Amino acid sequence: VVGGMAAATINVAVPAEWVGGVAEIGWLSILVLAVLAVLMSICSEADAFVAASLSQFSPTAKLAFLVVGPMVDLKLIALQTGFFGRRFAVRFVPLTFVLAVGVSAIAGGVLL
């Protein structure tokens, strides 16, 4: 339900011209969907609905959305900061984000 509501909100609230413009630029679409995955912080079951609704984006960008979401999200950042400390989170979160985006882009470029 949450994934469906998020997908509907994105499709209605964000202008189609903006989405289409971002979706046409390969590297930018991957980064935008990766950042969106972090900010939305939805569960890995619901993010498939959101990714499926973003039909303008390439399969590689959708793959980045699906991979980055479970690896780096606001809940995990807060948990890691609270448990391991701020210094750890400041180093670990960007590293995980870059690796997840990089692996998604490479795998998507080769396989999709």
mmCIF file of C-alpha atoms in Angstrom:
data_model
loop_
_atom_site.group_PDB
_atom_site.id
_atom_site.type_symbol
_atom_site.label_atom_id
_atom_site.label_comp_id
_atom_site.label_asym_id
_atom_site.label_seq_id
_atom_site.Cartn_x
_atom_site.Cartn_y
_atom_site.Cartn_z
ATOM 1 C CA VAL A 1 0.000 0.000 0.000
ATOM 2 C CA VAL A 2 2.789 2.408 0.919
ATOM 3 C CA GLY A 3 4.639 1.651 -2.315
ATOM 4 C CA GLY A 4 1.504 2.219 -4.370
ATOM 5 C CA MET A 5 0.817 5.516 -2.624
ATOM 6 C CA ALA A 6 4.421 6.644 -3.132
ATOM 7 C CA ALA A 7 4.336 5.727 -6.811
ATOM 8 C CA ALA A 8 1.049 7.558 -7.342
ATOM 9 C CA THR A 9 2.352 10.630 -5.522
ATOM 10 C CA ILE A 10 5.490 10.739 -7.646
ATOM 11 C CA ASN A 11 3.520 10.360 -10.869
ATOM 12 C CA VAL A 12 1.055 13.102 -9.923
ATOM 13 C CA ALA A 13 3.191 15.590 -7.978
ATOM 14 C CA VAL A 14 6.296 15.682 -10.180
ATOM 15 C CA PRO A 15 5.845 17.257 -13.630
ATOM 16 C CA ALA A 16 6.137 14.713 -16.438
ATOM 17 C CA GLU A 17 8.501 16.986 -18.396
ATOM 18 C CA TRP A 18 10.961 17.044 -15.500
ATOM 19 C CA VAL A 19 10.823 13.292 -15.047
ATOM 20 C CA GLY A 20 11.268 12.734 -18.776
ATOM 21 C CA GLY A 21 14.209 15.129 -18.927
ATOM 22 C CA VAL A 22 15.996 13.453 -16.040
ATOM 23 C CA ALA A 23 15.210 9.958 -17.335
ATOM 24 C CA GLU A 24 16.876 10.705 -20.681
ATOM 25 C CA ILE A 25 20.286 11.349 -19.088
ATOM 26 C CA GLY A 26 21.674 7.938 -18.138
ATOM 27 C CA TRP A 27 24.005 8.764 -15.257
ATOM 28 C CA LEU A 28 21.674 11.408 -13.835
ATOM 29 C CA SER A 29 18.692 9.062 -13.833
ATOM 30 C CA ILE A 30 20.700 6.480 -11.898
ATOM 31 C CA LEU A 31 21.758 9.052 -9.301
ATOM 32 C CA VAL A 32 18.269 10.544 -8.975
ATOM 33 C CA LEU A 33 16.643 7.172 -8.367
ATOM 34 C CA ALA A 34 19.415 6.180 -5.942
ATOM 35 C CA VAL A 35 18.896 9.358 -3.909
ATOM 36 C CA LEU A 36 15.132 8.857 -4.096
ATOM 37 C CA ALA A 37 15.566 5.350 -2.686
ATOM 38 C CA VAL A 38 17.517 6.748 0.271
ATOM 39 C CA LEU A 39 14.994 9.495 0.966
ATOM 40 C CA MET A 40 11.894 7.305 0.614
ATOM 41 C CA SER A 41 13.207 4.615 2.963
ATOM 42 C CA ILE A 42 10.487 2.161 2.012
ATOM 43 C CA CYS A 43 10.775 -1.567 2.540
ATOM 44 C CA SER A 44 12.240 -3.787 -0.147
ATOM 45 C CA GLU A 45 8.820 -5.244 -0.928
ATOM 46 C CA ALA A 46 7.202 -1.874 -1.600
ATOM 47 C CA ASP A 47 10.026 -0.378 -3.631
ATOM 48 C CA ALA A 48 9.277 -2.755 -6.508
ATOM 49 C CA PHE A 49 5.911 -1.030 -6.987
ATOM 50 C CA VAL A 50 7.595 2.350 -7.082
ATOM 51 C CA ALA A 51 10.277 1.164 -9.521
ATOM 52 C CA ALA A 52 7.664 -0.401 -11.791
ATOM 53 C CA SER A 53 5.686 2.833 -11.893
ATOM 54 C CA LEU A 54 8.706 4.851 -13.031
ATOM 55 C CA SER A 55 8.378 3.632 -16.602
ATOM 56 C CA GLN A 56 10.278 6.606 -18.051
ATOM 57 C CA PHE A 57 13.532 5.486 -16.433
ATOM 58 C CA SER A 58 15.924 2.890 -17.802
ATOM 59 C CA PRO A 59 16.128 -0.608 -16.323
ATOM 60 C CA THR A 60 19.591 0.266 -14.992
ATOM 61 C CA ALA A 61 18.244 3.261 -13.070
ATOM 62 C CA LYS A 62 15.452 1.094 -11.665
ATOM 63 C CA LEU A 63 18.034 -1.505 -10.652
ATOM 64 C CA ALA A 64 19.980 1.179 -8.783
ATOM 65 C CA PHE A 65 16.766 2.173 -7.003
ATOM 66 C CA LEU A 66 16.116 -1.431 -5.987
ATOM 67 C CA VAL A 67 19.693 -2.062 -4.817
ATOM 68 C CA VAL A 68 20.408 1.204 -3.024
ATOM 69 C CA GLY A 69 17.113 1.279 -1.100
ATOM 70 C CA PRO A 70 17.820 -1.700 1.165
ATOM 71 C CA MET A 71 21.523 -0.829 1.483
ATOM 72 C CA VAL A 72 21.283 2.844 2.457
ATOM 73 C CA ASP A 73 18.179 4.539 3.798
ATOM 74 C CA LEU A 74 17.339 7.027 6.502
ATOM 75 C CA LYS A 75 16.414 4.303 8.997
ATOM 76 C CA LEU A 76 19.736 2.524 8.577
ATOM 77 C CA ILE A 77 21.693 5.769 8.740
ATOM 78 C CA ALA A 78 20.031 6.623 12.053
ATOM 79 C CA LEU A 79 20.583 3.097 13.373
ATOM 80 C CA GLN A 80 24.246 3.044 12.372
ATOM 81 C CA THR A 81 24.837 6.493 13.830
ATOM 82 C CA GLY A 82 23.209 5.531 17.117
ATOM 83 C CA PHE A 83 24.895 2.176 17.464
ATOM 84 C CA PHE A 84 28.350 2.712 15.940
ATOM 85 C CA GLY A 85 28.690 6.474 16.309
ATOM 86 C CA ARG A 86 28.691 9.449 14.013
ATOM 87 C CA ARG A 87 32.290 8.970 12.811
ATOM 88 C CA PHE A 88 31.483 5.489 11.564
ATOM 89 C CA ALA A 89 28.301 6.553 9.778
ATOM 90 C CA VAL A 90 30.003 9.507 8.076
ATOM 91 C CA ARG A 91 32.519 7.111 6.505
ATOM 92 C CA PHE A 92 30.326 4.048 5.994
ATOM 93 C CA VAL A 93 27.183 5.563 4.455
ATOM 94 C CA PRO A 94 28.857 7.338 1.489
ATOM 95 C CA LEU A 95 31.031 4.294 0.811
ATOM 96 C CA THR A 96 28.024 1.984 0.767
ATOM 97 C CA PHE A 97 26.064 4.405 -1.419
ATOM 98 C CA VAL A 98 28.857 4.740 -3.981
ATOM 99 C CA LEU A 99 29.461 0.988 -4.103
ATOM 100 C CA ALA A 100 25.760 0.175 -4.455
ATOM 101 C CA VAL A 101 25.305 2.732 -7.248
ATOM 102 C CA GLY A 102 28.511 1.634 -8.977
ATOM 103 C CA VAL A 103 27.706 -2.058 -8.883
ATOM 104 C CA SER A 104 24.159 -1.365 -10.069
ATOM 105 C CA ALA A 105 25.395 0.756 -12.969
ATOM 106 C CA ILE A 106 27.967 -1.829 -14.027
ATOM 107 C CA ALA A 107 25.598 -4.788 -13.686
ATOM 108 C CA GLY A 108 22.822 -2.893 -15.451
ATOM 109 C CA GLY A 109 25.128 -1.840 -18.244
ATOM 110 C CA VAL A 110 26.342 -5.381 -18.798
ATOM 111 C CA LEU A 111 23.166 -7.371 -18.189
ATOM 112 C CA LEU A 112 20.332 -5.013 -19.075
#
